[in-house]
Amino acid sequence: MIESGEKMIVVVMVLSIILAGIAAFLFFLERRLDKAEKKLGELENQKRSLENNDLKIR
Amino acid sequence: MTFLRNNWWKIIGVLILLYVIAGGLLFEAPQLPVIRETVRNIYFHVGMWFSMMFILFMSLFFSLRYLRYFRPDDDLKAATAVKTGLVFGTLGLLTGMIWAQNTWGSYWVNDPKLNGAAVGMLTYLAYMVLRGSVDEHDKKARLAAVYNIFAFVLFFVFIMILPRLSQGSIHPGIEGNPALSAGDLDPRMRKVFFPAIAGWMIMAWWLFRVYYRILRLRKNIDELNEND
């Protein structure tokens, strides 16, 4: 242990909270991305089926 | 359970870095003359720098793969990896500057290693400028991929070869592989140093993946809008 042990523990806690915050933000972003990618996939499928129907009608 | 299955490596990465923060600042470290407690910076500065090298190597890999198969996704991955590498490079420079201020008394000294690192990063900033200056997508991707190979080689010349040839650098670890040679690192520090390298690399890869997914989504939305 270094001399200013108590101050260091505070620094460790602050850095740990920052890291945990960054990790939580990344997990949150990934969740949003999952949803957005799913929605985009649905839109693309919808568009494709509309195009197919359009071709059939013609 | 699905969350754990999909994200186990990210959780491990975060846990490793939490250990690195705690161990890096609280575990015993050798009291070297002049350097003293600042030796702990090695867990952060070197870890971030290694992560940058890893992610820039991945960028080189994606560029080479793009030139082989011409898949637009590989170009996007290469560009994203360079951006991620620049983030870690900047963090590495900042932690290095803080260390330099506390050890050498100045944030920046006229040292071949430091100048090489700065010029090396400028080489990669030029990659971003090059990408921004070409409108046609295929042309941009090909030019960027070729330049990326050139940039990777130049970067290593600037940070590894030239500082050694100049023999005037005061940067620690200039003689061998920084912090990896047997005499470079005190055995007490290895239990934190090696996990730190792994932890920062996992973090860099995670950041790269998230950033890539954001850019890919944006690109797909743009393509969908263009086709309407």
PDB file of C-alpha atoms in Angstrom:
ATOM      1  CA  MET A   1       0.000   0.000   0.000  1.00  0.00           C
ATOM      2  CA  ILE A   2       1.255   3.455  -0.780  1.00  0.00           C
ATOM      3  CA  GLU A   3       1.345   6.234   1.828  1.00  0.00           C
ATOM      4  CA  SER A   4      -1.658   8.207   0.683  1.00  0.00           C
ATOM      5  CA  GLY A   5      -3.745   5.039   0.695  1.00  0.00           C
ATOM      6  CA  GLU A   6      -7.076   6.663   1.523  1.00  0.00           C
ATOM      7  CA  LYS A   7      -6.799   9.233  -1.284  1.00  0.00           C
ATOM      8  CA  MET A   8      -5.876   6.443  -3.669  1.00  0.00           C
ATOM      9  CA  ILE A   9      -8.963   4.459  -2.692  1.00  0.00           C
ATOM     10  CA  VAL A  10     -11.076   7.487  -3.587  1.00  0.00           C
ATOM     11  CA  VAL A  11      -9.287   7.766  -6.953  1.00  0.00           C
ATOM     12  CA  VAL A  12      -9.814   4.032  -7.547  1.00  0.00           C
ATOM     13  CA  MET A  13     -13.520   4.406  -6.749  1.00  0.00           C
ATOM     14  CA  VAL A  14     -13.929   7.415  -9.055  1.00  0.00           C
ATOM     15  CA  LEU A  15     -12.114   5.694 -11.951  1.00  0.00           C
ATOM     16  CA  SER A  16     -14.108   2.500 -11.382  1.00  0.00           C
ATOM     17  CA  ILE A  17     -17.381   4.428 -11.470  1.00  0.00           C
ATOM     18  CA  ILE A  18     -16.288   6.159 -14.710  1.00  0.00           C
ATOM     19  CA  LEU A  19     -15.390   2.796 -16.265  1.00  0.00           C
ATOM     20  CA  ALA A  20     -18.652   1.222 -15.119  1.00  0.00           C
ATOM     21  CA  GLY A  21     -20.498   4.219 -16.563  1.00  0.00           C
ATOM     22  CA  ILE A  22     -18.765   3.838 -19.931  1.00  0.00           C
ATOM     23  CA  ALA A  23     -19.538   0.099 -19.949  1.00  0.00           C
ATOM     24  CA  ALA A  24     -23.197   0.737 -19.071  1.00  0.00           C
ATOM     25  CA  PHE A  25     -23.430   3.334 -21.843  1.00  0.00           C
ATOM     26  CA  LEU A  26     -21.940   0.885 -24.372  1.00  0.00           C
ATOM     27  CA  PHE A  27     -24.416  -1.828 -23.315  1.00  0.00           C
ATOM     28  CA  PHE A  28     -27.245   0.704 -23.640  1.00  0.00           C
ATOM     29  CA  LEU A  29     -26.022   1.715 -27.109  1.00  0.00           C
ATOM     30  CA  GLU A  30     -25.815  -1.922 -28.189  1.00  0.00           C
ATOM     31  CA  ARG A  31     -29.374  -2.535 -27.041  1.00  0.00           C
ATOM     32  CA  ARG A  32     -30.562   0.469 -29.034  1.00  0.00           C
ATOM     33  CA  LEU A  33     -28.565  -0.764 -32.025  1.00  0.00           C
ATOM     34  CA  ASP A  34     -30.142  -4.233 -31.771  1.00  0.00           C
ATOM     35  CA  LYS A  35     -33.592  -2.667 -31.909  1.00  0.00           C
ATOM     36  CA  ALA A  36     -32.697  -0.285 -34.746  1.00  0.00           C
ATOM     37  CA  GLU A  37     -31.105  -3.058 -36.836  1.00  0.00           C
ATOM     38  CA  LYS A  38     -34.176  -5.238 -36.310  1.00  0.00           C
ATOM     39  CA  LYS A  39     -36.485  -2.422 -37.370  1.00  0.00           C
ATOM     40  CA  LEU A  40     -34.348  -1.650 -40.423  1.00  0.00           C
ATOM     41  CA  GLY A  41     -34.388  -5.325 -41.403  1.00  0.00           C
ATOM     42  CA  GLU A  42     -38.203  -5.308 -41.191  1.00  0.00           C
ATOM     43  CA  LEU A  43     -38.387  -2.161 -43.324  1.00  0.00           C
ATOM     44  CA  GLU A  44     -36.103  -3.697 -45.940  1.00  0.00           C
ATOM     45  CA  ASN A  45     -38.230  -6.861 -46.041  1.00  0.00           C
ATOM     46  CA  GLN A  46     -41.384  -4.788 -46.333  1.00  0.00           C
ATOM     47  CA  LYS A  47     -39.893  -2.790 -49.176  1.00  0.00           C
ATOM     48  CA  ARG A  48     -38.760  -5.942 -50.968  1.00  0.00           C
ATOM     49  CA  SER A  49     -42.197  -7.549 -50.713  1.00  0.00           C
ATOM     50  CA  LEU A  50     -43.826  -4.332 -51.958  1.00  0.00           C
ATOM     51  CA  GLU A  51     -41.467  -4.295 -54.944  1.00  0.00           C
ATOM     52  CA  ASN A  52     -42.263  -7.954 -55.664  1.00  0.00           C
ATOM     53  CA  ASN A  53     -46.012  -7.269 -55.515  1.00  0.00           C
ATOM     54  CA  ASP A  54     -45.532  -4.311 -57.803  1.00  0.00           C
ATOM     55  CA  LEU A  55     -43.755  -6.506 -60.347  1.00  0.00           C
ATOM     56  CA  LYS A  56     -46.509  -9.131 -60.177  1.00  0.00           C
ATOM     57  CA  ILE A  57     -49.237  -6.543 -60.807  1.00  0.00           C
ATOM     58  CA  ARG A  58     -47.359  -5.228 -63.855  1.00  0.00           C
TER      59      ARG A  58
ATOM     60  CA  MET B   1     -28.837 -15.772 -19.785  1.00  0.00           C
ATOM     61  CA  THR B   2     -28.784 -14.640 -23.423  1.00  0.00           C
ATOM     62  CA  PHE B   3     -27.225 -11.392 -22.232  1.00  0.00           C
ATOM     63  CA  LEU B   4     -24.373 -13.285 -20.568  1.00  0.00           C
ATOM     64  CA  ARG B   5     -23.890 -15.574 -23.571  1.00  0.00           C
ATOM     65  CA  ASN B   6     -23.632 -12.612 -25.948  1.00  0.00           C
ATOM     66  CA  ASN B   7     -21.609 -10.330 -23.724  1.00  0.00           C
ATOM     67  CA  TRP B   8     -19.354 -12.537 -21.601  1.00  0.00           C
ATOM     68  CA  TRP B   9     -16.123 -11.209 -23.125  1.00  0.00           C
ATOM     69  CA  LYS B  10     -17.200  -7.603 -22.573  1.00  0.00           C
ATOM     70  CA  ILE B  11     -18.026  -8.311 -18.927  1.00  0.00           C
ATOM     71  CA  ILE B  12     -14.659 -10.045 -18.515  1.00  0.00           C
ATOM     72  CA  GLY B  13     -12.966  -7.018 -20.122  1.00  0.00           C
ATOM     73  CA  VAL B  14     -14.668  -4.600 -17.723  1.00  0.00           C
ATOM     74  CA  LEU B  15     -13.837  -6.805 -14.708  1.00  0.00           C
ATOM     75  CA  ILE B  16     -10.196  -7.006 -15.808  1.00  0.00           C
ATOM     76  CA  LEU B  17     -10.015  -3.225 -16.130  1.00  0.00           C
ATOM     77  CA  LEU B  18     -11.629  -2.754 -12.710  1.00  0.00           C
ATOM     78  CA  TYR B  19      -8.911  -5.050 -11.331  1.00  0.00           C
ATOM     79  CA  VAL B  20      -6.274  -3.047 -13.231  1.00  0.00           C
ATOM     80  CA  ILE B  21      -7.539   0.246 -11.784  1.00  0.00           C
ATOM     81  CA  ALA B  22      -7.576  -1.143  -8.247  1.00  0.00           C
ATOM     82  CA  GLY B  23      -4.381  -3.189  -8.507  1.00  0.00           C
ATOM     83  CA  GLY B  24      -2.588  -0.592 -10.565  1.00  0.00           C
ATOM     84  CA  LEU B  25      -3.099   2.138  -8.007  1.00  0.00           C
ATOM     85  CA  LEU B  26      -3.068   0.155  -4.757  1.00  0.00           C
ATOM     86  CA  PHE B  27      -0.700  -2.800  -5.188  1.00  0.00           C
ATOM     87  CA  GLU B  28       2.951  -2.474  -4.330  1.00  0.00           C
ATOM     88  CA  ALA B  29       5.133  -0.990  -7.059  1.00  0.00           C
ATOM     89  CA  PRO B  30       8.924  -0.616  -7.230  1.00  0.00           C
ATOM     90  CA  GLN B  31      10.206   2.751  -6.037  1.00  0.00           C
ATOM     91  CA  LEU B  32      12.539   3.659  -8.876  1.00  0.00           C
ATOM     92  CA  PRO B  33      14.567   6.866  -8.669  1.00  0.00           C
ATOM     93  CA  VAL B  34      12.862   9.883 -10.288  1.00  0.00           C
ATOM     94  CA  ILE B  35       9.948   7.773 -11.599  1.00  0.00           C
ATOM     95  CA  ARG B  36       8.663   6.643  -8.166  1.00  0.00           C
ATOM     96  CA  GLU B  37       4.856   6.257  -8.056  1.00  0.00           C
ATOM     97  CA  THR B  38       4.430   7.402 -11.655  1.00  0.00           C
ATOM     98  CA  VAL B  39       5.588   3.928 -12.725  1.00  0.00           C
ATOM     99  CA  ARG B  40       1.928   2.913 -12.270  1.00  0.00           C
ATOM    100  CA  ASN B  41       1.099   4.862 -15.397  1.00  0.00           C
ATOM    101  CA  ILE B  42       2.501   1.922 -17.374  1.00  0.00           C
ATOM    102  CA  TYR B  43      -0.787   0.016 -16.791  1.00  0.00           C
ATOM    103  CA  PHE B  44      -2.725   2.757 -18.543  1.00  0.00           C
ATOM    104  CA  HIS B  45      -0.359   4.427 -21.011  1.00  0.00           C
ATOM    105  CA  VAL B  46       1.233   1.254 -22.410  1.00  0.00           C
ATOM    106  CA  GLY B  47      -2.081  -0.637 -22.285  1.00  0.00           C
ATOM    107  CA  MET B  48      -3.814   2.042 -24.346  1.00  0.00           C
ATOM    108  CA  TRP B  49      -0.898   2.250 -26.765  1.00  0.00           C
ATOM    109  CA  PHE B  50      -0.885  -1.547 -27.274  1.00  0.00           C
ATOM    110  CA  SER B  51      -4.655  -1.453 -27.866  1.00  0.00           C
ATOM    111  CA  MET B  52      -4.133   1.231 -30.475  1.00  0.00           C
ATOM    112  CA  MET B  53      -1.532  -0.940 -32.234  1.00  0.00           C
ATOM    113  CA  PHE B  54      -3.859  -3.948 -32.080  1.00  0.00           C
ATOM    114  CA  ILE B  55      -6.799  -2.051 -33.530  1.00  0.00           C
ATOM    115  CA  LEU B  56      -4.618  -0.416 -36.213  1.00  0.00           C
ATOM    116  CA  PHE B  57      -3.354  -3.874 -37.142  1.00  0.00           C
ATOM    117  CA  MET B  58      -6.980  -4.982 -37.481  1.00  0.00           C
ATOM    118  CA  SER B  59      -7.578  -1.958 -39.704  1.00  0.00           C
ATOM    119  CA  LEU B  60      -4.682  -3.075 -41.896  1.00  0.00           C
ATOM    120  CA  PHE B  61      -6.218  -6.558 -42.037  1.00  0.00           C
ATOM    121  CA  PHE B  62      -9.600  -5.145 -43.133  1.00  0.00           C
ATOM    122  CA  SER B  63      -7.937  -2.949 -45.750  1.00  0.00           C
ATOM    123  CA  LEU B  64      -6.038  -5.922 -47.167  1.00  0.00           C
ATOM    124  CA  ARG B  65      -9.261  -7.932 -47.198  1.00  0.00           C
ATOM    125  CA  TYR B  66     -11.014  -5.077 -48.970  1.00  0.00           C
ATOM    126  CA  LEU B  67      -8.342  -5.048 -51.667  1.00  0.00           C
ATOM    127  CA  ARG B  68      -8.801  -8.817 -52.066  1.00  0.00           C
ATOM    128  CA  TYR B  69     -12.627  -9.044 -52.212  1.00  0.00           C
ATOM    129  CA  PHE B  70     -13.789  -5.388 -52.636  1.00  0.00           C
ATOM    130  CA  ARG B  71     -16.514  -5.739 -50.002  1.00  0.00           C
ATOM    131  CA  PRO B  72     -17.709  -2.262 -48.842  1.00  0.00           C
ATOM    132  CA  ASP B  73     -18.131  -3.591 -45.289  1.00  0.00           C
ATOM    133  CA  ASP B  74     -14.388  -4.225 -45.034  1.00  0.00           C
ATOM    134  CA  ASP B  75     -13.683  -0.625 -46.015  1.00  0.00           C
ATOM    135  CA  LEU B  76     -16.092   0.611 -43.348  1.00  0.00           C
ATOM    136  CA  LYS B  77     -14.458  -1.681 -40.778  1.00  0.00           C
ATOM    137  CA  ALA B  78     -10.977  -0.415 -41.709  1.00  0.00           C
ATOM    138  CA  ALA B  79     -12.061   3.226 -41.368  1.00  0.00           C
ATOM    139  CA  THR B  80     -13.830   2.544 -38.062  1.00  0.00           C
ATOM    140  CA  ALA B  81     -10.760   0.740 -36.724  1.00  0.00           C
ATOM    141  CA  VAL B  82      -8.553   3.718 -37.607  1.00  0.00           C
ATOM    142  CA  LYS B  83     -10.938   6.075 -35.789  1.00  0.00           C
ATOM    143  CA  THR B  84     -10.963   3.783 -32.737  1.00  0.00           C
ATOM    144  CA  GLY B  85      -7.186   3.526 -32.916  1.00  0.00           C
ATOM    145  CA  LEU B  86      -6.909   7.302 -32.946  1.00  0.00           C
ATOM    146  CA  VAL B  87      -9.080   7.510 -29.810  1.00  0.00           C
ATOM    147  CA  PHE B  88      -6.777   5.092 -27.973  1.00  0.00           C
ATOM    148  CA  GLY B  89      -3.704   6.779 -29.437  1.00  0.00           C
ATOM    149  CA  THR B  90      -4.903  10.136 -28.112  1.00  0.00           C
ATOM    150  CA  LEU B  91      -5.571   8.607 -24.689  1.00  0.00           C
ATOM    151  CA  GLY B  92      -2.103   7.037 -24.800  1.00  0.00           C
ATOM    152  CA  LEU B  93      -0.529  10.374 -25.675  1.00  0.00           C
ATOM    153  CA  LEU B  94      -2.440  12.166 -22.904  1.00  0.00           C
ATOM    154  CA  THR B  95      -1.467   9.621 -20.226  1.00  0.00           C
ATOM    155  CA  GLY B  96       2.110   9.810 -21.523  1.00  0.00           C
ATOM    156  CA  MET B  97       2.080  13.609 -21.317  1.00  0.00           C
ATOM    157  CA  ILE B  98       0.810  13.563 -17.741  1.00  0.00           C
ATOM    158  CA  TRP B  99       3.563  11.078 -16.871  1.00  0.00           C
ATOM    159  CA  ALA B 100       6.172  13.243 -18.626  1.00  0.00           C
ATOM    160  CA  GLN B 101       5.075  16.325 -16.689  1.00  0.00           C
ATOM    161  CA  ASN B 102       5.535  14.484 -13.391  1.00  0.00           C
ATOM    162  CA  THR B 103       8.816  12.817 -14.351  1.00  0.00           C
ATOM    163  CA  TRP B 104      10.606  15.069 -16.809  1.00  0.00           C
ATOM    164  CA  GLY B 105       8.941  18.300 -15.702  1.00  0.00           C
ATOM    165  CA  SER B 106       7.383  19.035 -19.080  1.00  0.00           C
ATOM    166  CA  TYR B 107       4.347  17.739 -20.937  1.00  0.00           C
ATOM    167  CA  TRP B 108       6.372  17.392 -24.138  1.00  0.00           C
ATOM    168  CA  VAL B 109      10.092  17.098 -24.694  1.00  0.00           C
ATOM    169  CA  ASN B 110      11.938  17.080 -27.995  1.00  0.00           C
ATOM    170  CA  ASP B 111      12.392  13.315 -27.999  1.00  0.00           C
ATOM    171  CA  PRO B 112      12.525  11.076 -31.098  1.00  0.00           C
ATOM    172  CA  LYS B 113      10.022   8.623 -29.595  1.00  0.00           C
ATOM    173  CA  LEU B 114       7.491  11.323 -28.696  1.00  0.00           C
ATOM    174  CA  ASN B 115       7.886  13.162 -31.973  1.00  0.00           C
ATOM    175  CA  GLY B 116       7.659   9.845 -33.841  1.00  0.00           C
ATOM    176  CA  ALA B 117       4.411   9.024 -32.038  1.00  0.00           C
ATOM    177  CA  ALA B 118       2.962  12.434 -32.909  1.00  0.00           C
ATOM    178  CA  VAL B 119       3.980  12.158 -36.578  1.00  0.00           C
ATOM    179  CA  GLY B 120       2.677   8.560 -36.665  1.00  0.00           C
ATOM    180  CA  MET B 121      -0.711   9.728 -35.448  1.00  0.00           C
ATOM    181  CA  LEU B 122      -0.688  12.546 -38.000  1.00  0.00           C
ATOM    182  CA  THR B 123      -0.149   9.864 -40.658  1.00  0.00           C
ATOM    183  CA  TYR B 124      -3.424   8.283 -39.587  1.00  0.00           C
ATOM    184  CA  LEU B 125      -5.178  11.655 -39.391  1.00  0.00           C
ATOM    185  CA  ALA B 126      -4.126  12.078 -43.027  1.00  0.00           C
ATOM    186  CA  TYR B 127      -5.963   8.804 -43.713  1.00  0.00           C
ATOM    187  CA  MET B 128      -9.167  10.431 -42.470  1.00  0.00           C
ATOM    188  CA  VAL B 129      -8.481  13.572 -44.534  1.00  0.00           C
ATOM    189  CA  LEU B 130      -7.890  11.402 -47.612  1.00  0.00           C
ATOM    190  CA  ARG B 131     -11.208   9.629 -47.085  1.00  0.00           C
ATOM    191  CA  GLY B 132     -12.994  12.935 -46.690  1.00  0.00           C
ATOM    192  CA  SER B 133     -11.519  14.367 -49.868  1.00  0.00           C
ATOM    193  CA  VAL B 134     -12.825  11.721 -52.294  1.00  0.00           C
ATOM    194  CA  ASP B 135     -16.552  11.580 -53.087  1.00  0.00           C
ATOM    195  CA  GLU B 136     -16.778   8.480 -55.229  1.00  0.00           C
ATOM    196  CA  HIS B 137     -17.197   5.564 -52.849  1.00  0.00           C
ATOM    197  CA  ASP B 138     -15.208   2.845 -54.662  1.00  0.00           C
ATOM    198  CA  LYS B 139     -12.344   5.168 -55.445  1.00  0.00           C
ATOM    199  CA  LYS B 140     -12.285   6.393 -51.832  1.00  0.00           C
ATOM    200  CA  ALA B 141     -12.265   2.844 -50.490  1.00  0.00           C
ATOM    201  CA  ARG B 142      -9.438   1.685 -52.781  1.00  0.00           C
ATOM    202  CA  LEU B 143      -7.289   4.758 -52.156  1.00  0.00           C
ATOM    203  CA  ALA B 144      -7.867   4.546 -48.401  1.00  0.00           C
ATOM    204  CA  ALA B 145      -7.048   0.824 -48.309  1.00  0.00           C
ATOM    205  CA  VAL B 146      -3.755   1.318 -50.154  1.00  0.00           C
ATOM    206  CA  TYR B 147      -2.876   4.344 -48.009  1.00  0.00           C
ATOM    207  CA  ASN B 148      -3.692   2.364 -44.853  1.00  0.00           C
ATOM    208  CA  ILE B 149      -1.002  -0.192 -45.695  1.00  0.00           C
ATOM    209  CA  PHE B 150       1.446   2.630 -46.230  1.00  0.00           C
ATOM    210  CA  ALA B 151       0.349   4.348 -42.981  1.00  0.00           C
ATOM    211  CA  PHE B 152       0.752   1.187 -40.897  1.00  0.00           C
ATOM    212  CA  VAL B 153       4.313   0.644 -42.103  1.00  0.00           C
ATOM    213  CA  LEU B 154       5.172   4.331 -41.637  1.00  0.00           C
ATOM    214  CA  PHE B 155       3.683   4.349 -38.158  1.00  0.00           C
ATOM    215  CA  PHE B 156       5.968   1.539 -37.037  1.00  0.00           C
ATOM    216  CA  VAL B 157       8.958   3.207 -38.637  1.00  0.00           C
ATOM    217  CA  PHE B 158       8.156   6.385 -36.693  1.00  0.00           C
ATOM    218  CA  ILE B 159       7.524   4.825 -33.293  1.00  0.00           C
ATOM    219  CA  MET B 160       9.811   1.778 -33.310  1.00  0.00           C
ATOM    220  CA  ILE B 161      12.660   2.073 -35.798  1.00  0.00           C
ATOM    221  CA  LEU B 162      13.592   5.767 -36.039  1.00  0.00           C
ATOM    222  CA  PRO B 163      13.729   6.410 -32.257  1.00  0.00           C
ATOM    223  CA  ARG B 164      16.134   3.461 -31.900  1.00  0.00           C
ATOM    224  CA  LEU B 165      18.301   4.523 -34.785  1.00  0.00           C
ATOM    225  CA  SER B 166      18.553   8.053 -33.437  1.00  0.00           C
ATOM    226  CA  GLN B 167      19.818   6.688 -30.062  1.00  0.00           C
ATOM    227  CA  GLY B 168      18.874   9.952 -28.391  1.00  0.00           C
ATOM    228  CA  SER B 169      15.572   9.010 -26.796  1.00  0.00           C
ATOM    229  CA  ILE B 170      15.069   9.186 -23.042  1.00  0.00           C
ATOM    230  CA  HIS B 171      11.735   7.344 -23.267  1.00  0.00           C
ATOM    231  CA  PRO B 172      11.718   4.196 -21.064  1.00  0.00           C
ATOM    232  CA  GLY B 173      11.971   0.841 -22.839  1.00  0.00           C
ATOM    233  CA  ILE B 174      13.605   2.257 -25.936  1.00  0.00           C
ATOM    234  CA  GLU B 175      16.233  -0.512 -26.020  1.00  0.00           C
ATOM    235  CA  GLY B 176      13.883  -3.492 -26.331  1.00  0.00           C
ATOM    236  CA  ASN B 177      10.185  -4.186 -26.577  1.00  0.00           C
ATOM    237  CA  PRO B 178       8.708  -1.590 -24.200  1.00  0.00           C
ATOM    238  CA  ALA B 179       7.717  -3.237 -20.902  1.00  0.00           C
ATOM    239  CA  LEU B 180       7.871  -6.741 -22.394  1.00  0.00           C
ATOM    240  CA  SER B 181      11.600  -7.477 -22.093  1.00  0.00           C
ATOM    241  CA  ALA B 182      12.676  -9.396 -18.988  1.00  0.00           C
ATOM    242  CA  GLY B 183      14.633  -6.461 -17.550  1.00  0.00           C
ATOM    243  CA  ASP B 184      12.046  -3.829 -18.394  1.00  0.00           C
ATOM    244  CA  LEU B 185       9.318  -4.712 -15.950  1.00  0.00           C
ATOM    245  CA  ASP B 186       9.548  -5.493 -12.248  1.00  0.00           C
ATOM    246  CA  PRO B 187       8.038  -8.969 -11.583  1.00  0.00           C
ATOM    247  CA  ARG B 188       5.647  -7.396  -9.004  1.00  0.00           C
ATOM    248  CA  MET B 189       4.051  -5.369 -11.770  1.00  0.00           C
ATOM    249  CA  ARG B 190       3.396  -8.242 -14.158  1.00  0.00           C
ATOM    250  CA  LYS B 191       0.266  -9.427 -12.327  1.00  0.00           C
ATOM    251  CA  VAL B 192      -1.380  -6.124 -13.241  1.00  0.00           C
ATOM    252  CA  PHE B 193       0.449  -5.250 -16.450  1.00  0.00           C
ATOM    253  CA  PHE B 194      -0.478  -8.313 -18.516  1.00  0.00           C
ATOM    254  CA  PRO B 195      -4.187  -8.207 -17.558  1.00  0.00           C
ATOM    255  CA  ALA B 196      -4.077  -4.468 -18.345  1.00  0.00           C
ATOM    256  CA  ILE B 197      -2.945  -5.172 -21.910  1.00  0.00           C
ATOM    257  CA  ALA B 198      -5.752  -7.737 -22.339  1.00  0.00           C
ATOM    258  CA  GLY B 199      -8.376  -5.481 -20.697  1.00  0.00           C
ATOM    259  CA  TRP B 200      -7.570  -2.422 -22.810  1.00  0.00           C
ATOM    260  CA  MET B 201      -7.527  -4.532 -25.975  1.00  0.00           C
ATOM    261  CA  ILE B 202     -10.969  -5.976 -25.169  1.00  0.00           C
ATOM    262  CA  MET B 203     -12.228  -2.437 -24.516  1.00  0.00           C
ATOM    263  CA  ALA B 204     -10.793  -1.226 -27.833  1.00  0.00           C
ATOM    264  CA  TRP B 205     -12.400  -4.114 -29.722  1.00  0.00           C
ATOM    265  CA  TRP B 206     -15.755  -3.480 -28.020  1.00  0.00           C
ATOM    266  CA  LEU B 207     -15.624   0.221 -28.829  1.00  0.00           C
ATOM    267  CA  PHE B 208     -14.697  -0.609 -32.420  1.00  0.00           C
ATOM    268  CA  ARG B 209     -17.661  -2.991 -32.764  1.00  0.00           C
ATOM    269  CA  VAL B 210     -20.187  -0.519 -31.354  1.00  0.00           C
ATOM    270  CA  TYR B 211     -18.860   2.298 -33.519  1.00  0.00           C
ATOM    271  CA  TYR B 212     -18.869   0.048 -36.604  1.00  0.00           C
ATOM    272  CA  ARG B 213     -22.477  -0.975 -35.980  1.00  0.00           C
ATOM    273  CA  ILE B 214     -23.509   2.692 -35.659  1.00  0.00           C
ATOM    274  CA  LEU B 215     -21.797   3.628 -38.934  1.00  0.00           C
ATOM    275  CA  ARG B 216     -23.165   0.555 -40.743  1.00  0.00           C
ATOM    276  CA  LEU B 217     -26.685   1.338 -39.563  1.00  0.00           C
ATOM    277  CA  ARG B 218     -26.341   4.946 -40.707  1.00  0.00           C
ATOM    278  CA  LYS B 219     -25.058   3.752 -44.101  1.00  0.00           C
ATOM    279  CA  ASN B 220     -27.910   1.252 -44.478  1.00  0.00           C
ATOM    280  CA  ILE B 221     -30.498   3.916 -43.614  1.00  0.00           C
ATOM    281  CA  ASP B 222     -28.945   6.276 -46.187  1.00  0.00           C
ATOM    282  CA  GLU B 223     -29.045   3.540 -48.840  1.00  0.00           C
ATOM    283  CA  LEU B 224     -32.663   2.776 -48.029  1.00  0.00           C
ATOM    284  CA  ASN B 225     -33.581   6.458 -48.328  1.00  0.00           C
ATOM    285  CA  GLU B 226     -31.657   6.833 -51.607  1.00  0.00           C
ATOM    286  CA  ASN B 227     -33.507   3.890 -53.163  1.00  0.00           C
ATOM    287  CA  ASP B 228     -36.926   5.336 -52.280  1.00  0.00           C
TER     288      ASP B 228
END
